[in-house]
GROMACS .gro file of C-alpha atoms in nm:
model
  349
    1UNK     CA    1  -2.987   2.708   2.046
    2UNK     CA    2  -2.840   2.512   2.339
    3UNK     CA    3  -2.811   2.196   2.132
    4UNK     CA    4  -2.642   2.386   1.855
    5UNK     CA    5  -2.385   2.523   2.101
    6UNK     CA    6  -2.333   2.178   2.246
    7UNK     CA    7  -2.276   2.032   1.886
    8UNK     CA    8  -2.045   2.329   1.824
    9UNK     CA    9  -1.832   2.242   2.129
   10UNK     CA   10  -1.843   1.867   2.062
   11UNK     CA   11  -1.725   1.885   1.700
   12UNK     CA   12  -1.446   2.130   1.796
   13UNK     CA   13  -1.320   1.899   2.074
   14UNK     CA   14  -1.343   1.585   1.848
   15UNK     CA   15  -1.069   1.728   1.635
   16UNK     CA   16  -0.836   1.664   1.934
   17UNK     CA   17  -0.810   1.327   1.789
   18UNK     CA   18  -0.562   1.469   1.531
   19UNK     CA   19  -0.308   1.491   1.813
   20UNK     CA   20  -0.324   1.121   1.903
   21UNK     CA   21  -0.085   0.972   1.624
   22UNK     CA   22   0.166   1.248   1.704
   23UNK     CA   23   0.172   1.174   2.084
   24UNK     CA   24   0.188   0.799   2.033
   25UNK     CA   25   0.480   0.832   1.797
   26UNK     CA   26   0.661   1.060   2.048
   27UNK     CA   27   0.607   0.792   2.311
   28UNK     CA   28   0.723   0.506   2.095
   29UNK     CA   29   1.030   0.685   1.970
   30UNK     CA   30   1.138   0.785   2.311
   31UNK     CA   31   1.072   0.451   2.472
   32UNK     CA   32   1.237   0.234   2.193
   33UNK     CA   33   1.214  -0.139   2.161
   34UNK     CA   34   0.866  -0.283   2.072
   35UNK     CA   35   0.715   0.055   2.180
   36UNK     CA   36   0.839   0.197   1.864
   37UNK     CA   37   0.579   0.031   1.676
   38UNK     CA   38   0.297   0.185   1.879
   39UNK     CA   39   0.174   0.412   1.619
   40UNK     CA   40   0.153   0.135   1.354
   41UNK     CA   41  -0.031  -0.094   1.587
   42UNK     CA   42  -0.268   0.204   1.673
   43UNK     CA   43  -0.348   0.288   1.310
   44UNK     CA   44  -0.356  -0.058   1.158
   45UNK     CA   45  -0.493  -0.238   1.465
   46UNK     CA   46  -0.704  -0.014   1.682
   47UNK     CA   47  -0.831   0.247   1.434
   48UNK     CA   48  -0.880  -0.002   1.163
   49UNK     CA   49  -1.089  -0.230   1.380
   50UNK     CA   50  -1.294   0.038   1.530
   51UNK     CA   51  -1.376   0.189   1.188
   52UNK     CA   52  -1.532  -0.134   1.076
   53UNK     CA   53  -1.728  -0.153   1.397
   54UNK     CA   54  -1.841   0.215   1.427
   55UNK     CA   55  -2.109   0.361   1.196
   56UNK     CA   56  -2.109   0.686   1.002
   57UNK     CA   57  -2.114   1.027   1.179
   58UNK     CA   58  -2.324   1.210   0.912
   59UNK     CA   59  -2.450   1.504   1.117
   60UNK     CA   60  -2.382   1.852   0.968
   61UNK     CA   61  -2.368   2.051   1.288
   62UNK     CA   62  -2.227   2.406   1.237
   63UNK     CA   63  -1.897   2.508   1.409
   64UNK     CA   64  -1.886   2.887   1.426
   65UNK     CA   65  -1.576   2.936   1.626
   66UNK     CA   66  -1.241   2.877   1.479
   67UNK     CA   67  -0.987   2.926   1.771
   68UNK     CA   68  -0.980   2.561   1.883
   69UNK     CA   69  -0.997   2.397   1.540
   70UNK     CA   70  -0.709   2.623   1.422
   71UNK     CA   71  -0.501   2.548   1.720
   72UNK     CA   72  -0.512   2.178   1.618
   73UNK     CA   73  -0.378   2.274   1.276
   74UNK     CA   74  -0.099   2.490   1.420
   75UNK     CA   75  -0.007   2.208   1.659
   76UNK     CA   76   0.078   1.993   1.372
   77UNK     CA   77   0.399   2.177   1.329
   78UNK     CA   78   0.574   2.120   1.660
   79UNK     CA   79   0.437   1.778   1.689
   80UNK     CA   80   0.549   1.669   1.341
   81UNK     CA   81   0.894   1.824   1.404
   82UNK     CA   82   0.926   1.656   1.743
   83UNK     CA   83   0.832   1.325   1.600
   84UNK     CA   84   1.099   1.336   1.328
   85UNK     CA   85   1.365   1.489   1.581
   86UNK     CA   86   1.303   1.191   1.840
   87UNK     CA   87   1.336   0.948   1.554
   88UNK     CA   88   1.665   1.100   1.436
   89UNK     CA   89   1.786   1.130   1.805
   90UNK     CA   90   1.702   0.761   1.873
   91UNK     CA   91   1.875   0.652   1.535
   92UNK     CA   92   2.192   0.851   1.629
   93UNK     CA   93   2.228   0.728   1.990
   94UNK     CA   94   2.134   0.375   1.888
   95UNK     CA   95   1.831   0.357   2.106
   96UNK     CA   96   1.637   0.276   1.782
   97UNK     CA   97   1.801   0.002   1.571
   98UNK     CA   98   1.690  -0.303   1.380
   99UNK     CA   99   1.329  -0.392   1.408
  100UNK     CA  100   1.268  -0.096   1.647
  101UNK     CA  101   1.414   0.154   1.400
  102UNK     CA  102   1.179   0.010   1.124
  103UNK     CA  103   0.895   0.048   1.361
  104UNK     CA  104   0.983   0.401   1.454
  105UNK     CA  105   1.029   0.497   1.077
  106UNK     CA  106   0.686   0.367   0.997
  107UNK     CA  107   0.524   0.510   1.309
  108UNK     CA  108   0.677   0.852   1.232
  109UNK     CA  109   0.562   0.825   0.880
  110UNK     CA  110   0.207   0.765   0.994
  111UNK     CA  111   0.222   1.078   1.214
  112UNK     CA  112   0.404   1.283   0.928
  113UNK     CA  113   0.141   1.167   0.689
  114UNK     CA  114  -0.190   1.167   0.891
  115UNK     CA  115  -0.115   1.478   1.084
  116UNK     CA  116   0.160   1.656   0.887
  117UNK     CA  117   0.046   1.636   0.526
  118UNK     CA  118  -0.328   1.661   0.607
  119UNK     CA  119  -0.256   1.969   0.818
  120UNK     CA  120  -0.048   2.092   0.537
  121UNK     CA  121  -0.336   2.046   0.305
  122UNK     CA  122  -0.553   2.258   0.506
  123UNK     CA  123  -0.291   2.536   0.548
  124UNK     CA  124  -0.210   2.562   0.170
  125UNK     CA  125  -0.584   2.632   0.109
  126UNK     CA  126  -0.576   2.934   0.350
  127UNK     CA  127  -0.561   3.272   0.181
  128UNK     CA  128  -0.288   3.405   0.444
  129UNK     CA  129   0.068   3.390   0.338
  130UNK     CA  130   0.165   3.256   0.698
  131UNK     CA  131  -0.068   2.966   0.669
  132UNK     CA  132   0.068   2.877   0.312
  133UNK     CA  133   0.445   2.893   0.425
  134UNK     CA  134   0.371   2.681   0.732
  135UNK     CA  135   0.202   2.420   0.497
  136UNK     CA  136   0.502   2.442   0.260
  137UNK     CA  137   0.734   2.364   0.564
  138UNK     CA  138   0.536   2.062   0.663
  139UNK     CA  139   0.546   1.930   0.313
  140UNK     CA  140   0.926   1.994   0.318
  141UNK     CA  141   0.966   1.773   0.622
  142UNK     CA  142   0.830   1.476   0.413
  143UNK     CA  143   1.038   1.562   0.112
  144UNK     CA  144   0.733   1.656  -0.099
  145UNK     CA  145   0.813   1.919  -0.354
  146UNK     CA  146   0.511   1.875  -0.580
  147UNK     CA  147   0.193   1.844  -0.375
  148UNK     CA  148   0.120   2.217  -0.294
  149UNK     CA  149   0.171   2.311  -0.665
  150UNK     CA  150  -0.020   2.018  -0.825
  151UNK     CA  151  -0.300   2.020  -0.579
  152UNK     CA  152  -0.394   2.385  -0.617
  153UNK     CA  153  -0.313   2.434  -0.970
  154UNK     CA  154  -0.400   2.107  -1.134
  155UNK     CA  155  -0.595   1.875  -0.901
  156UNK     CA  156  -0.879   2.105  -0.809
  157UNK     CA  157  -0.924   2.227  -1.164
  158UNK     CA  158  -0.917   1.875  -1.347
  159UNK     CA  159  -1.025   1.645  -1.058
  160UNK     CA  160  -1.195   1.318  -1.190
  161UNK     CA  161  -1.089   1.388  -1.535
  162UNK     CA  162  -0.802   1.227  -1.742
  163UNK     CA  163  -0.603   1.540  -1.718
  164UNK     CA  164  -0.553   1.484  -1.321
  165UNK     CA  165  -0.275   1.248  -1.228
  166UNK     CA  166  -0.407   1.229  -0.880
  167UNK     CA  167  -0.748   1.089  -0.967
  168UNK     CA  168  -0.743   0.708  -0.994
  169UNK     CA  169  -0.913   0.535  -1.291
  170UNK     CA  170  -1.151   0.254  -1.274
  171UNK     CA  171  -0.978  -0.075  -1.278
  172UNK     CA  172  -0.637   0.085  -1.198
  173UNK     CA  173  -0.471  -0.097  -0.899
  174UNK     CA  174  -0.298   0.106  -0.631
  175UNK     CA  175   0.059   0.015  -0.738
  176UNK     CA  176   0.012   0.124  -1.090
  177UNK     CA  177  -0.145   0.455  -0.967
  178UNK     CA  178   0.131   0.525  -0.718
  179UNK     CA  179   0.390   0.540  -0.993
  180UNK     CA  180   0.173   0.724  -1.245
  181UNK     CA  181   0.047   0.972  -0.975
  182UNK     CA  182   0.385   1.072  -0.841
  183UNK     CA  183   0.557   1.078  -1.169
  184UNK     CA  184   0.291   1.284  -1.329
  185UNK     CA  185   0.243   1.528  -1.048
  186UNK     CA  186   0.614   1.583  -1.028
  187UNK     CA  187   0.660   1.660  -1.396
  188UNK     CA  188   0.355   1.877  -1.417
  189UNK     CA  189   0.445   2.064  -1.113
  190UNK     CA  190   0.797   2.141  -1.256
  191UNK     CA  191   0.642   2.246  -1.589
  192UNK     CA  192   0.385   2.463  -1.410
  193UNK     CA  193   0.667   2.645  -1.226
  194UNK     CA  194   0.853   2.682  -1.534
  195UNK     CA  195   0.566   2.835  -1.726
  196UNK     CA  196   0.508   3.080  -1.422
  197UNK     CA  197   0.866   3.202  -1.432
  198UNK     CA  198   0.881   3.237  -1.812
  199UNK     CA  199   0.576   3.474  -1.795
  200UNK     CA  200   0.767   3.700  -1.555
  201UNK     CA  201   1.085   3.686  -1.753
  202UNK     CA  202   1.280   3.461  -1.530
  203UNK     CA  203   1.493   3.149  -1.580
  204UNK     CA  204   1.247   2.859  -1.595
  205UNK     CA  205   1.448   2.607  -1.422
  206UNK     CA  206   1.652   2.829  -1.186
  207UNK     CA  207   1.630   2.838  -0.797
  208UNK     CA  208   1.299   3.047  -0.831
  209UNK     CA  209   1.140   2.746  -0.946
  210UNK     CA  210   0.999   2.598  -0.635
  211UNK     CA  211   1.031   2.244  -0.769
  212UNK     CA  212   1.409   2.275  -0.843
  213UNK     CA  213   1.484   2.461  -0.523
  214UNK     CA  214   1.312   2.218  -0.280
  215UNK     CA  215   1.438   1.907  -0.459
  216UNK     CA  216   1.798   2.045  -0.430
  217UNK     CA  217   1.739   2.139  -0.068
  218UNK     CA  218   1.594   1.775  -0.009
  219UNK     CA  219   1.915   1.625  -0.160
  220UNK     CA  220   2.150   1.857   0.045
  221UNK     CA  221   1.956   1.774   0.373
  222UNK     CA  222   1.980   1.396   0.297
  223UNK     CA  223   2.355   1.429   0.238
  224UNK     CA  224   2.410   1.647   0.538
  225UNK     CA  225   2.231   1.387   0.755
  226UNK     CA  226   2.424   1.116   0.595
  227UNK     CA  227   2.757   1.276   0.679
  228UNK     CA  228   2.662   1.307   1.046
  229UNK     CA  229   2.552   0.932   1.053
  230UNK     CA  230   2.452   0.717   0.760
  231UNK     CA  231   2.144   0.593   0.931
  232UNK     CA  232   2.018   0.937   0.985
  233UNK     CA  233   1.948   0.985   0.621
  234UNK     CA  234   1.780   0.641   0.592
  235UNK     CA  235   1.557   0.728   0.893
  236UNK     CA  236   1.453   1.071   0.764
  237UNK     CA  237   1.399   0.979   0.396
  238UNK     CA  238   1.225   0.649   0.520
  239UNK     CA  239   0.960   0.838   0.723
  240UNK     CA  240   0.914   1.094   0.445
  241UNK     CA  241   0.867   0.829   0.164
  242UNK     CA  242   0.618   0.648   0.383
  243UNK     CA  243   0.430   0.965   0.449
  244UNK     CA  244   0.414   1.036   0.086
  245UNK     CA  245   0.293   0.679  -0.012
  246UNK     CA  246   0.011   0.742   0.253
  247UNK     CA  247  -0.067   1.067   0.063
  248UNK     CA  248  -0.111   0.882  -0.258
  249UNK     CA  249  -0.307   0.604  -0.100
  250UNK     CA  250  -0.558   0.890   0.024
  251UNK     CA  251  -0.559   1.033  -0.351
  252UNK     CA  252  -0.635   0.692  -0.471
  253UNK     CA  253  -0.937   0.617  -0.260
  254UNK     CA  254  -1.085   0.982  -0.267
  255UNK     CA  255  -1.165   0.974  -0.642
  256UNK     CA  256  -1.123   0.606  -0.754
  257UNK     CA  257  -1.333   0.528  -1.055
  258UNK     CA  258  -1.535   0.856  -1.064
  259UNK     CA  259  -1.536   1.043  -1.387
  260UNK     CA  260  -1.625   1.413  -1.467
  261UNK     CA  261  -1.645   1.587  -1.803
  262UNK     CA  262  -1.373   1.840  -1.849
  263UNK     CA  263  -1.646   2.133  -1.857
  264UNK     CA  264  -1.862   1.966  -1.604
  265UNK     CA  265  -1.904   2.157  -1.264
  266UNK     CA  266  -1.760   1.954  -0.978
  267UNK     CA  267  -2.031   1.803  -0.775
  268UNK     CA  268  -2.081   1.568  -0.471
  269UNK     CA  269  -2.050   1.252  -0.694
  270UNK     CA  270  -1.709   1.337  -0.815
  271UNK     CA  271  -1.540   1.243  -0.478
  272UNK     CA  272  -1.583   0.961  -0.229
  273UNK     CA  273  -1.690   1.037   0.122
  274UNK     CA  274  -1.650   0.863   0.446
  275UNK     CA  275  -1.805   0.978   0.770
  276UNK     CA  276  -1.647   0.715   0.987
  277UNK     CA  277  -1.559   0.918   1.315
  278UNK     CA  278  -1.192   0.840   1.316
  279UNK     CA  279  -1.162   0.930   0.942
  280UNK     CA  280  -1.335   1.246   1.018
  281UNK     CA  281  -1.195   1.372   1.336
  282UNK     CA  282  -0.825   1.228   1.322
  283UNK     CA  283  -0.793   1.370   0.969
  284UNK     CA  284  -0.924   1.722   0.992
  285UNK     CA  285  -1.249   1.606   0.819
  286UNK     CA  286  -1.044   1.524   0.502
  287UNK     CA  287  -1.293   1.236   0.436
  288UNK     CA  288  -1.562   1.488   0.375
  289UNK     CA  289  -1.376   1.519   0.036
  290UNK     CA  290  -1.664   1.609  -0.196
  291UNK     CA  291  -1.762   1.931  -0.003
  292UNK     CA  292  -1.401   2.027  -0.003
  293UNK     CA  293  -1.383   2.004  -0.387
  294UNK     CA  294  -1.707   2.190  -0.411
  295UNK     CA  295  -1.597   2.469  -0.175
  296UNK     CA  296  -1.214   2.457  -0.175
  297UNK     CA  297  -1.184   2.763   0.050
  298UNK     CA  298  -1.405   2.625   0.325
  299UNK     CA  299  -1.214   2.560   0.656
  300UNK     CA  300  -1.224   2.194   0.742
  301UNK     CA  301  -1.436   2.233   1.051
  302UNK     CA  302  -1.731   2.353   0.838
  303UNK     CA  303  -1.727   2.079   0.570
  304UNK     CA  304  -2.052   1.895   0.523
  305UNK     CA  305  -2.159   1.546   0.425
  306UNK     CA  306  -2.378   1.517   0.092
  307UNK     CA  307  -2.658   1.262   0.084
  308UNK     CA  308  -2.625   1.250  -0.289
  309UNK     CA  309  -2.252   1.164  -0.285
  310UNK     CA  310  -2.101   0.812  -0.289
  311UNK     CA  311  -1.969   0.671   0.037
  312UNK     CA  312  -1.661   0.455   0.069
  313UNK     CA  313  -1.719   0.107   0.207
  314UNK     CA  314  -1.492   0.181   0.506
  315UNK     CA  315  -1.293   0.445   0.681
  316UNK     CA  316  -0.938   0.577   0.579
  317UNK     CA  317  -0.757   0.350   0.801
  318UNK     CA  318  -0.980   0.053   0.742
  319UNK     CA  319  -0.916   0.046   0.365
  320UNK     CA  320  -0.543   0.042   0.372
  321UNK     CA  321  -0.529  -0.335   0.374
  322UNK     CA  322  -0.787  -0.385   0.099
  323UNK     CA  323  -0.638  -0.131  -0.123
  324UNK     CA  324  -0.294  -0.318  -0.106
  325UNK     CA  325  -0.470  -0.639  -0.216
  326UNK     CA  326  -0.620  -0.521  -0.563
  327UNK     CA  327  -0.874  -0.821  -0.614
  328UNK     CA  328  -1.020  -0.738  -0.264
  329UNK     CA  329  -1.028  -0.376  -0.324
  330UNK     CA  330  -1.212  -0.425  -0.660
  331UNK     CA  331  -1.462  -0.658  -0.512
  332UNK     CA  332  -1.542  -0.410  -0.249
  333UNK     CA  333  -1.545  -0.092  -0.449
  334UNK     CA  334  -1.682  -0.186  -0.803
  335UNK     CA  335  -2.044  -0.298  -0.687
  336UNK     CA  336  -2.055   0.028  -0.499
  337UNK     CA  337  -1.972   0.221  -0.817
  338UNK     CA  338  -2.215   0.040  -1.019
  339UNK     CA  339  -2.491   0.083  -0.762
  340UNK     CA  340  -2.427   0.448  -0.720
  341UNK     CA  341  -2.454   0.499  -1.098
  342UNK     CA  342  -2.775   0.303  -1.115
  343UNK     CA  343  -2.916   0.503  -0.844
  344UNK     CA  344  -2.831   0.834  -1.005
  345UNK     CA  345  -2.965   0.712  -1.334
  346UNK     CA  346  -3.282   0.613  -1.167
  347UNK     CA  347  -3.310   0.963  -1.007
  348UNK     CA  348  -3.260   1.132  -1.337
  349UNK     CA  349  -3.518   0.921  -1.527
   0.00000   0.00000   0.00000
């Protein structure tokens, strides 16, 4: 029992890593100059390197208390807001300009993406309305109108099938997927909202349509910022777009090349896992993605790894560069897919 309690405590505290990108971003945005690149260096330099060095943390220790894990999710709201505000303030005052501004936009985007969108993902899966609204607000801060709708109504239902735009196909490089995924999710979410409103007798494309409403609000916000200072709109939209590209990168590696029959039950072999410590604890255990799809309502701190599921060749930060170089990515991932299929066929023979 004592070992179980120690493991509970250790896993709960390990999720404090979720705060690190946000804190580094605040530091960089406040200090300006070369410091504005701090979070970029941290993710692509420090975390990337460590994930290739460190092994997998595959233990399935139970976490029974939710206070501390839930606190980390709640803290995403003020930290992401603070990151964006410091970016905007530094842009407005001129403390962030030129290369420093670019670094701050990318650093803030890493924070908005790794902490903000991943926390929003956890929030929109909760049953309580307060959690869902908080998740919607975090997604609003990255100008993403479609994710909550498509993820809950389409992705979890059609994952790893041709009907899911957010599942990458075998041989599809990231750049083609990026365009197909965003366009498909946007259009499908708009149609989904229209159908929902038509059933209740409301105008399908009025302001009650969340896609229409949020898109208009995003445009008004960008216009308002540009009226205050043209560079404010550039900074805000820049960090949002970068965060959304990171979201699509995550979608890309989570299901790349895995296929499921439309009537087949979702199992561990329909999503890639990674138990690299930073991928686990800095991203609210998002990398235990197979278990998430098998049990969508399970809190992130109770997700488990599956021995019969495919494992990515690296962590989420470590695979950014390979994914951006398609031949390198295919060289790394295709043998893993073939070996995994051969293993499954051998077990079923």
